[in-house]
mmCIF file of C-alpha atoms and ligand atoms in Angstrom:
data_model
loop_
_atom_site.group_PDB
_atom_site.id
_atom_site.type_symbol
_atom_site.label_atom_id
_atom_site.label_comp_id
_atom_site.label_asym_id
_atom_site.label_seq_id
_atom_site.Cartn_x
_atom_site.Cartn_y
_atom_site.Cartn_z
ATOM 1 C CA MET A 1 -5.757 -18.797 6.534
ATOM 2 C CA SER A 2 -7.410 -20.871 3.777
ATOM 3 C CA ILE A 3 -8.754 -20.475 0.380
ATOM 4 C CA GLN A 4 -12.398 -21.456 0.545
ATOM 5 C CA THR A 5 -14.129 -23.103 -2.258
ATOM 6 C CA ASN A 6 -17.792 -22.902 -1.505
ATOM 7 C CA LEU A 7 -19.083 -21.714 -4.908
ATOM 8 C CA THR A 8 -20.661 -23.964 -7.473
ATOM 9 C CA ASN A 9 -21.423 -23.684 -11.300
ATOM 10 C CA THR A 10 -19.004 -20.802 -11.511
ATOM 11 C CA ASN A 11 -15.477 -20.251 -12.583
ATOM 12 C CA LEU A 12 -14.826 -18.640 -9.300
ATOM 13 C CA ILE A 13 -12.916 -20.309 -6.466
ATOM 14 C CA PHE A 14 -13.223 -17.720 -3.801
ATOM 15 C CA PRO A 15 -16.036 -16.869 -1.451
ATOM 16 C CA THR A 16 -18.191 -13.887 -2.538
ATOM 17 C CA THR A 17 -19.145 -12.860 1.036
ATOM 18 C CA PHE A 18 -16.723 -11.346 3.403
ATOM 19 C CA HIS A 19 -15.412 -13.149 6.314
ATOM 20 C CA GLU A 20 -12.214 -11.972 7.992
ATOM 21 C CA ASP A 21 -10.401 -15.235 7.820
ATOM 22 C CA ASN A 22 -10.999 -15.258 3.718
ATOM 23 C CA ARG A 23 -7.644 -14.989 2.024
ATOM 24 C CA VAL A 24 -9.225 -13.657 -1.061
ATOM 25 C CA THR A 25 -12.992 -12.559 -1.500
ATOM 26 C CA LEU A 26 -14.475 -11.825 -4.965
ATOM 27 C CA PHE A 27 -17.743 -9.982 -4.661
ATOM 28 C CA ASP A 28 -19.750 -10.379 -7.891
ATOM 29 C CA GLY A 29 -21.732 -7.057 -7.802
ATOM 30 C CA ASP A 30 -21.952 -3.526 -6.772
ATOM 31 C CA CYS A 31 -19.317 -2.428 -4.357
ATOM 32 C CA GLU A 32 -21.695 -0.222 -2.592
ATOM 33 C CA VAL A 33 -23.593 -3.389 -1.614
ATOM 34 C CA PHE A 34 -20.412 -4.883 -0.437
ATOM 35 C CA LEU A 35 -19.077 -1.955 1.436
ATOM 36 C CA ASN A 36 -22.377 -1.925 3.532
ATOM 37 C CA SER A 37 -21.766 -5.569 4.433
ATOM 38 C CA LEU A 38 -18.205 -4.959 5.978
ATOM 39 C CA PRO A 39 -17.548 -4.182 9.529
ATOM 40 C CA PRO A 40 -15.915 -0.977 10.487
ATOM 41 C CA ASN A 41 -12.158 -1.093 10.920
ATOM 42 C CA SER A 42 -11.674 -3.980 8.417
ATOM 43 C CA LEU A 43 -9.463 -2.276 5.709
ATOM 44 C CA GLN A 44 -5.852 -1.520 5.939
ATOM 45 C CA LEU A 45 -5.606 -0.306 2.366
ATOM 46 C CA VAL A 46 -7.711 0.731 -0.295
ATOM 47 C CA VAL A 47 -6.272 0.813 -3.959
ATOM 48 C CA THR A 48 -8.310 1.351 -6.783
ATOM 49 C CA SER A 49 -9.020 3.095 -10.154
ATOM 50 C CA PRO A 50 -12.709 3.746 -10.496
ATOM 51 C CA PRO A 51 -14.649 4.315 -13.783
ATOM 52 C CA TYR A 52 -13.938 7.775 -15.353
ATOM 53 C CA ASN A 53 -17.451 8.320 -16.788
ATOM 54 C CA VAL A 54 -15.726 8.600 -20.332
ATOM 55 C CA GLY A 55 -17.763 5.850 -22.037
ATOM 56 C CA LYS A 56 -15.440 2.793 -21.767
ATOM 57 C CA GLU A 57 -17.114 -0.362 -22.539
ATOM 58 C CA TYR A 58 -17.798 -0.979 -18.813
ATOM 59 C CA GLU A 59 -19.326 2.197 -18.396
ATOM 60 C CA THR A 60 -22.859 3.810 -18.485
ATOM 61 C CA ASN A 61 -22.409 7.548 -18.873
ATOM 62 C CA ILE A 62 -24.055 9.770 -16.179
ATOM 63 C CA PRO A 63 -24.202 13.615 -15.692
ATOM 64 C CA PHE A 64 -20.939 14.590 -14.250
ATOM 65 C CA ASP A 65 -22.268 15.838 -10.940
ATOM 66 C CA GLU A 66 -24.082 12.628 -10.481
ATOM 67 C CA TYR A 67 -20.945 10.934 -10.969
ATOM 68 C CA ILE A 68 -19.030 12.916 -8.498
ATOM 69 C CA GLU A 69 -21.753 12.428 -5.939
ATOM 70 C CA TRP A 70 -21.635 8.647 -6.479
ATOM 71 C CA GLN A 71 -17.868 8.481 -6.054
ATOM 72 C CA ASP A 72 -18.119 10.538 -2.933
ATOM 73 C CA ARG A 73 -20.610 8.081 -1.467
ATOM 74 C CA ILE A 74 -18.030 5.219 -2.078
ATOM 75 C CA ILE A 75 -15.231 7.222 -0.729
ATOM 76 C CA GLY A 76 -17.383 7.710 2.203
ATOM 77 C CA LEU A 77 -18.067 4.036 2.644
ATOM 78 C CA CYS A 78 -14.257 3.004 2.285
ATOM 79 C CA ILE A 79 -13.274 5.700 4.767
ATOM 80 C CA GLU A 80 -16.025 4.211 7.308
ATOM 81 C CA LYS A 81 -14.482 0.783 6.818
ATOM 82 C CA LEU A 82 -10.739 1.885 7.078
ATOM 83 C CA LYS A 83 -8.453 1.203 10.094
ATOM 84 C CA ASP A 84 -6.853 3.933 11.895
ATOM 85 C CA GLN A 85 -3.591 3.114 10.582
ATOM 86 C CA GLY A 86 -5.006 2.672 7.042
ATOM 87 C CA SER A 87 -4.620 4.410 3.615
ATOM 88 C CA ILE A 88 -6.623 4.992 0.518
ATOM 89 C CA CYS A 89 -5.038 5.287 -2.893
ATOM 90 C CA TRP A 90 -7.462 6.519 -5.478
ATOM 91 C CA GLN A 91 -5.848 6.433 -8.917
ATOM 92 C CA VAL A 92 -7.720 8.697 -11.603
ATOM 93 C CA GLY A 93 -7.194 10.683 -14.839
ATOM 94 C CA ASN A 94 -9.415 13.159 -16.686
ATOM 95 C CA TYR A 95 -13.143 13.284 -17.443
ATOM 96 C CA ILE A 96 -13.547 14.682 -20.972
ATOM 97 C CA ASP A 97 -16.859 16.130 -21.625
ATOM 98 C CA ARG A 98 -17.194 15.210 -25.283
ATOM 99 C CA LYS A 99 -20.555 16.876 -25.496
ATOM 100 C CA ASN A 100 -19.472 20.141 -24.578
ATOM 101 C CA LYS A 101 -16.275 21.325 -26.472
ATOM 102 C CA ASN A 102 -14.181 18.401 -25.013
ATOM 103 C CA GLU A 103 -13.401 20.324 -21.855
ATOM 104 C CA VAL A 104 -11.063 18.513 -19.584
ATOM 105 C CA PHE A 105 -11.927 17.848 -15.751
ATOM 106 C CA PRO A 106 -9.215 16.492 -13.617
ATOM 107 C CA LEU A 107 -11.021 14.029 -11.367
ATOM 108 C CA ASP A 108 -8.420 14.191 -8.576
ATOM 109 C CA ILE A 109 -9.286 18.056 -8.206
ATOM 110 C CA TYR A 110 -13.072 17.087 -7.972
ATOM 111 C CA LEU A 111 -12.603 14.207 -5.477
ATOM 112 C CA TYR A 112 -9.906 15.718 -3.140
ATOM 113 C CA ASN A 113 -12.682 17.141 -0.939
ATOM 114 C CA SER A 114 -14.412 13.789 -0.618
ATOM 115 C CA PHE A 115 -11.310 12.781 1.515
ATOM 116 C CA LYS A 116 -10.595 16.149 3.108
ATOM 117 C CA SER A 117 -13.996 16.848 4.456
ATOM 118 C CA ARG A 118 -13.907 13.692 6.348
ATOM 119 C CA GLY A 119 -10.833 14.361 8.144
ATOM 120 C CA LEU A 120 -8.309 12.344 6.072
ATOM 121 C CA GLN A 121 -4.775 13.743 5.476
ATOM 122 C CA LEU A 122 -3.189 13.966 1.870
ATOM 123 C CA ARG A 123 0.449 12.319 2.018
ATOM 124 C CA ASN A 124 1.100 12.375 -1.886
ATOM 125 C CA ARG A 125 -0.398 13.121 -5.078
ATOM 126 C CA ILE A 126 1.855 10.519 -6.937
ATOM 127 C CA ILE A 127 2.177 11.313 -10.861
ATOM 128 C CA TRP A 128 2.102 8.156 -12.713
ATOM 129 C CA HIS A 129 3.703 8.822 -16.082
ATOM 130 C CA PHE A 130 3.590 6.524 -18.956
ATOM 131 C CA GLY A 131 4.696 6.530 -22.652
ATOM 132 C CA HIS A 132 1.564 5.291 -24.555
ATOM 133 C CA GLY A 133 -1.926 6.658 -24.959
ATOM 134 C CA LEU A 134 -4.120 8.385 -27.311
ATOM 135 C CA HIS A 135 -2.724 11.248 -29.623
ATOM 136 C CA ALA A 136 -4.598 14.439 -29.159
ATOM 137 C CA ASN A 137 -5.012 17.095 -32.111
ATOM 138 C CA SER A 138 -6.412 20.085 -30.140
ATOM 139 C CA ARG A 139 -4.359 19.894 -26.951
ATOM 140 C CA PHE A 140 -1.189 18.334 -25.646
ATOM 141 C CA SER A 141 -1.503 14.351 -25.688
ATOM 142 C CA GLY A 142 -2.135 13.216 -22.074
ATOM 143 C CA ARG A 143 0.862 10.957 -20.539
ATOM 144 C CA TYR A 144 0.186 10.933 -16.809
ATOM 145 C CA GLU A 145 -2.623 10.067 -14.276
ATOM 146 C CA THR A 146 -2.433 10.739 -10.443
ATOM 147 C CA ILE A 147 -2.871 8.653 -7.372
ATOM 148 C CA LEU A 148 -4.065 10.508 -4.297
ATOM 149 C CA TRP A 149 -2.859 8.998 -1.081
ATOM 150 C CA PHE A 150 -4.684 9.745 1.906
ATOM 151 C CA THR A 151 -4.470 8.416 5.403
ATOM 152 C CA LYS A 152 -7.060 8.232 8.132
ATOM 153 C CA THR A 153 -4.607 9.667 10.726
ATOM 154 C CA ASP A 154 -1.060 10.777 11.137
ATOM 155 C CA ASP A 155 -0.174 7.229 12.749
ATOM 156 C CA TYR A 156 -0.149 5.151 9.338
ATOM 157 C CA VAL A 157 1.797 2.277 8.014
ATOM 158 C CA PHE A 158 4.589 3.486 5.566
ATOM 159 C CA ASN A 159 7.471 1.033 4.852
ATOM 160 C CA LEU A 160 9.965 2.936 2.797
ATOM 161 C CA ASP A 161 12.583 0.435 2.527
ATOM 162 C CA PRO A 162 10.849 -2.321 0.321
ATOM 163 C CA VAL A 163 10.190 0.373 -2.269
ATOM 164 C CA ARG A 164 13.487 1.941 -2.536
ATOM 165 C CA VAL A 165 14.891 2.280 -5.962
ATOM 166 C CA PRO A 166 18.745 2.156 -7.011
ATOM 167 C CA GLN A 167 20.823 5.344 -6.246
ATOM 168 C CA LYS A 168 22.119 7.088 -9.110
ATOM 169 C CA TYR A 169 25.900 6.496 -7.873
ATOM 170 C CA PRO A 170 25.262 3.678 -5.373
ATOM 171 C CA GLY A 171 28.881 3.241 -4.582
ATOM 172 C CA LYS A 172 29.535 7.082 -3.998
ATOM 173 C CA LYS A 173 31.602 7.818 -0.747
ATOM 174 C CA ALA A 174 32.072 10.922 1.294
ATOM 175 C CA TYR A 175 35.676 12.005 0.497
ATOM 176 C CA LYS A 176 36.227 14.338 3.336
ATOM 177 C CA GLY A 177 35.062 15.119 6.883
ATOM 178 C CA GLU A 178 34.569 12.546 9.616
ATOM 179 C CA LYS A 179 32.376 10.463 7.273
ATOM 180 C CA ALA A 180 35.102 10.239 4.633
ATOM 181 C CA GLY A 181 35.346 6.842 3.197
ATOM 182 C CA GLN A 182 31.739 5.940 4.231
ATOM 183 C CA TYR A 183 28.770 5.700 1.654
ATOM 184 C CA SER A 184 27.202 9.011 1.377
ATOM 185 C CA SER A 185 23.802 7.623 0.182
ATOM 186 C CA ASN A 186 21.613 4.859 1.737
ATOM 187 C CA PRO A 187 22.976 1.428 0.468
ATOM 188 C CA LEU A 188 19.232 0.214 0.367
ATOM 189 C CA GLY A 189 18.381 2.746 -2.482
ATOM 190 C CA LYS A 190 16.622 6.008 -2.628
ATOM 191 C CA ASN A 191 13.135 7.059 -2.025
ATOM 192 C CA PRO A 192 11.376 6.556 -5.249
ATOM 193 C CA SER A 193 9.769 10.200 -5.212
ATOM 194 C CA ASP A 194 6.346 11.114 -6.010
ATOM 195 C CA VAL A 195 6.754 10.700 -9.984
ATOM 196 C CA TRP A 196 6.544 7.186 -11.135
ATOM 197 C CA GLU A 197 7.622 6.235 -14.498
ATOM 198 C CA ILE A 198 5.905 2.767 -15.027
ATOM 199 C CA PRO A 199 4.576 1.646 -18.414
ATOM 200 C CA ASN A 200 0.867 1.474 -18.714
ATOM 201 C CA VAL A 201 -0.597 -1.956 -19.902
ATOM 202 C CA LYS A 202 -0.952 -1.745 -23.709
ATOM 203 C CA SER A 203 -1.148 -4.615 -26.265
ATOM 204 C CA ASN A 204 2.222 -6.052 -25.948
ATOM 205 C CA HIS A 205 2.490 -5.776 -22.148
ATOM 206 C CA ILE A 206 2.954 -9.259 -20.582
ATOM 207 C CA GLU A 207 0.143 -8.685 -18.249
ATOM 208 C CA LYS A 208 -2.457 -7.674 -21.040
ATOM 209 C CA THR A 209 -6.074 -9.075 -20.581
ATOM 210 C CA GLU A 210 -9.071 -8.275 -22.422
ATOM 211 C CA HIS A 211 -9.790 -5.353 -19.903
ATOM 212 C CA PRO A 212 -9.166 -1.825 -21.609
ATOM 213 C CA CYS A 213 -7.867 -0.123 -18.560
ATOM 214 C CA GLN A 214 -5.861 -2.493 -16.087
ATOM 215 C CA PHE A 215 -3.218 -1.600 -13.495
ATOM 216 C CA PRO A 216 0.262 -2.667 -14.130
ATOM 217 C CA ILE A 217 1.185 -4.996 -11.135
ATOM 218 C CA SER A 218 4.440 -3.144 -10.321
ATOM 219 C CA LEU A 219 2.442 -0.019 -9.630
ATOM 220 C CA VAL A 220 0.141 -1.594 -7.071
ATOM 221 C CA ASN A 221 3.044 -3.579 -5.677
ATOM 222 C CA ARG A 222 4.770 -0.488 -4.639
ATOM 223 C CA LEU A 223 1.516 0.851 -2.920
ATOM 224 C CA ILE A 224 0.802 -2.626 -1.122
ATOM 225 C CA THR A 225 4.303 -3.104 0.204
ATOM 226 C CA SER A 226 4.822 0.401 1.350
ATOM 227 C CA MET A 227 1.335 0.787 3.057
ATOM 228 C CA SER A 228 0.433 -2.397 4.505
ATOM 229 C CA ASN A 229 2.124 -5.406 6.347
ATOM 230 C CA GLU A 230 1.762 -8.906 5.657
ATOM 231 C CA ASN A 231 -1.667 -10.520 6.144
ATOM 232 C CA ASP A 232 -3.333 -7.006 6.269
ATOM 233 C CA LEU A 233 -6.594 -6.700 4.095
ATOM 234 C CA VAL A 234 -6.383 -4.795 0.915
ATOM 235 C CA PHE A 235 -9.597 -3.813 -1.027
ATOM 236 C CA ASP A 236 -10.239 -2.778 -4.599
ATOM 237 C CA PRO A 237 -13.939 -1.510 -5.139
ATOM 238 C CA PHE A 238 -13.518 -1.409 -8.733
ATOM 239 C CA MET A 239 -11.355 -4.289 -9.184
ATOM 240 C CA GLY A 240 -11.544 -5.023 -13.067
ATOM 241 C CA VAL A 241 -9.508 -8.098 -13.867
ATOM 242 C CA GLY A 242 -8.205 -8.086 -10.229
ATOM 243 C CA THR A 243 -4.886 -6.520 -10.412
ATOM 244 C CA THR A 244 -4.843 -5.303 -6.901
ATOM 245 C CA LEU A 245 -5.884 -8.712 -5.641
ATOM 246 C CA ALA A 246 -3.177 -10.374 -7.625
ATOM 247 C CA ALA A 247 -0.620 -8.148 -6.192
ATOM 248 C CA SER A 248 -1.970 -8.606 -2.646
ATOM 249 C CA ALA A 249 -1.452 -12.334 -3.167
ATOM 250 C CA ILE A 250 2.139 -11.991 -4.519
ATOM 251 C CA ASN A 251 3.018 -9.899 -1.282
ATOM 252 C CA ASN A 252 1.360 -12.078 1.242
ATOM 253 C CA ARG A 253 -1.701 -9.647 1.949
ATOM 254 C CA ARG A 254 -5.454 -10.711 2.202
ATOM 255 C CA SER A 255 -7.590 -9.238 -0.311
ATOM 256 C CA ALA A 256 -11.120 -8.303 -1.540
ATOM 257 C CA GLY A 257 -12.423 -6.701 -4.605
ATOM 258 C CA CYS A 258 -15.704 -6.136 -6.334
ATOM 259 C CA GLU A 259 -16.739 -6.075 -9.854
ATOM 260 C CA ILE A 260 -19.962 -5.741 -11.692
ATOM 261 C CA HIS A 261 -18.970 -7.171 -15.216
ATOM 262 C CA ARG A 262 -18.750 -10.933 -14.735
ATOM 263 C CA PRO A 263 -16.212 -11.696 -17.393
ATOM 264 C CA TYR A 264 -13.908 -9.525 -15.658
ATOM 265 C CA LEU A 265 -14.442 -11.167 -12.374
ATOM 266 C CA ASP A 266 -13.614 -14.569 -13.861
ATOM 267 C CA ILE A 267 -10.442 -13.263 -15.092
ATOM 268 C CA ALA A 268 -9.673 -11.734 -11.806
ATOM 269 C CA ALA A 269 -10.289 -15.257 -10.259
ATOM 270 C CA THR A 270 -7.737 -16.918 -12.540
ATOM 271 C CA ARG A 271 -5.218 -14.326 -12.100
ATOM 272 C CA VAL A 272 -5.404 -14.323 -8.363
ATOM 273 C CA LYS A 273 -5.194 -17.977 -8.192
ATOM 274 C CA LYS A 274 -2.236 -18.044 -10.477
ATOM 275 C CA ALA A 275 -0.637 -15.377 -8.276
ATOM 276 C CA LEU A 276 -1.159 -17.394 -5.150
ATOM 277 C CA ASN A 277 0.455 -20.352 -6.779
ATOM 278 C CA ASN A 278 3.459 -18.092 -7.830
ATOM 279 C CA GLU A 279 2.439 -18.658 -11.668
ATOM 280 C CA LEU A 280 1.408 -15.276 -12.580
ATOM 281 C CA SER A 281 3.745 -13.694 -15.051
ATOM 282 C CA PHE A 282 4.291 -9.942 -14.458
ATOM 283 C CA ARG A 283 6.557 -7.141 -15.525
ATOM 284 C CA ASP A 284 8.790 -6.020 -12.744
ATOM 285 C CA ASP A 285 9.417 -2.326 -13.591
ATOM 286 C CA LYS A 286 11.876 -1.662 -10.650
ATOM 287 C CA PRO A 287 14.548 0.247 -12.467
ATOM 288 C CA VAL A 288 17.699 -1.699 -12.544
ATOM 289 C CA TYR A 289 21.025 0.068 -12.278
ATOM 290 C CA GLU A 290 23.725 -0.846 -14.814
ATOM 291 C CA PRO A 291 27.213 0.263 -13.595
ATOM 292 C CA PRO A 292 29.521 1.149 -16.498
ATOM 293 C CA VAL A 293 32.153 -1.696 -17.356
ATOM 294 C CA GLY A 294 35.213 -1.059 -15.130
ATOM 295 C CA SER A 295 33.626 1.129 -12.577
ATOM 296 C CA GLY A 296 34.227 -1.286 -9.761
ATOM 297 C CA LEU A 297 30.501 -1.832 -9.099
ATOM 298 C CA THR A 298 28.796 -5.144 -9.731
ATOM 299 C CA GLN A 299 25.409 -5.595 -11.700
ATOM 300 C CA ASN A 300 23.693 -5.717 -8.251
ATOM 301 C CA PRO A 301 23.140 -1.945 -7.392
ATOM 302 C CA PHE A 302 23.554 -2.542 -3.670
ATOM 303 C CA THR A 303 26.582 -4.552 -3.522
ATOM 304 C CA ILE A 304 30.250 -3.165 -4.181
ATOM 305 C CA GLU A 305 33.045 -5.047 -5.708
ATOM 306 C CA GLN A 306 36.096 -5.489 -3.455
HETATM 307 C C1 LIG B 1 -10.914 1.403 -14.252
HETATM 308 S S1 LIG B 1 -11.496 -0.265 -14.319
HETATM 309 C C2 LIG B 1 -10.475 -1.004 -12.940
HETATM 310 C C3 LIG B 1 -9.384 -1.826 -13.754
HETATM 311 C C4 LIG B 1 -8.589 -2.479 -12.592
HETATM 312 N N1 LIG B 1 -7.740 -1.373 -11.931
HETATM 313 C C5 LIG B 1 -7.713 -3.612 -13.104
HETATM 314 O O1 LIG B 1 -6.268 -3.490 -12.787
HETATM 315 O O2 LIG B 1 -8.077 -4.491 -13.752
HETATM 316 C C6 LIG B 1 -13.025 -0.045 -13.251
HETATM 317 C C7 LIG B 1 -13.967 -1.143 -13.108
HETATM 318 O O3 LIG B 1 -15.154 -0.892 -12.054
HETATM 319 C C8 LIG B 1 -16.223 -1.715 -12.612
HETATM 320 N N2 LIG B 1 -17.252 -1.102 -12.012
HETATM 321 C C9 LIG B 1 -17.986 -0.013 -12.277
HETATM 322 N N3 LIG B 1 -18.830 0.171 -11.473
HETATM 323 C C10 LIG B 1 -18.851 -0.769 -10.364
HETATM 324 C C11 LIG B 1 -19.563 -0.732 -9.233
HETATM 325 N N4 LIG B 1 -20.584 -0.243 -8.936
HETATM 326 N N5 LIG B 1 -19.053 -1.922 -8.405
HETATM 327 C C12 LIG B 1 -18.207 -2.547 -8.662
HETATM 328 N N6 LIG B 1 -17.243 -2.616 -9.994
HETATM 329 C C13 LIG B 1 -17.866 -1.738 -10.674
HETATM 330 C C14 LIG B 1 -16.032 -1.743 -14.117
HETATM 331 O O4 LIG B 1 -16.904 -2.843 -14.616
HETATM 332 C C15 LIG B 1 -14.436 -1.666 -14.473
HETATM 333 O O5 LIG B 1 -14.098 -3.138 -14.716
#
């Protein structure tokens, strides 16, 4: 695989049209156009956070039902281009109707049927919990969003070991029965569960760019390493500053992404290039187990002092 450099007069260093040998493809434009150009069975994993139609600087607000129809069309195209062993992770929060009493519409509930009606199967509705956000006065402040993880079939890629987190008591052993003396929990760590505590990217975050809503790399790392294998193709139709593609590069996956706002695309290109060269700084939010002094356990959660 090679990084192609077929563009001139731009900051981009990556091809903008898809070819399966591209290590990275950055499409400068509408994801619907790009998706229509892809062959079927191309994508192993789609990870994205679409616009929520809430008036962010990159959004043009449209009536809510038109927004849902548009999302439904993009989801339909992603499914059409997904491999049978593939997964889609659609990360969303709430649409707030500011013109009508600030009513809250949870987007995952509205979009669930776009997947289900096309035969996909829900594996998890992951709660992404974070500590910072707007303070509400007329309701409780929102501190989580969700990731709908759907698979195309029941024969899907799922690698649990790379995403295990430290056990609460990693050195715990069975004290009776035929397993007495053996570790009573998996020494590689435990399943991270479907509630993920990962800081969102606010002003002091090491990964912060000028994009108002970027993914933290560690969130995407977890999805990519568990739901794809090396060299698989990971796609983000709404890539913003390219976090999904940067995480793909870090984890030796091929990637493609689309963005209609050119300044974000340029930042994405820079970040992906750094990631490919192992030069991109990111916050690794994997929890670190720190055993109490004198407990007999080392700082490495998976090794036990003799
Ligand atoms: C929520 S942001 C995604 C941020 C991204 N997860 C990241 O980490 O940077 C959604 C992005 O979709 C882009 N966008 C909106 N409509 C689009 C379209 N039709 N095709 C491609 N990108 C689009 C917006 O400009 C915005 O940057």
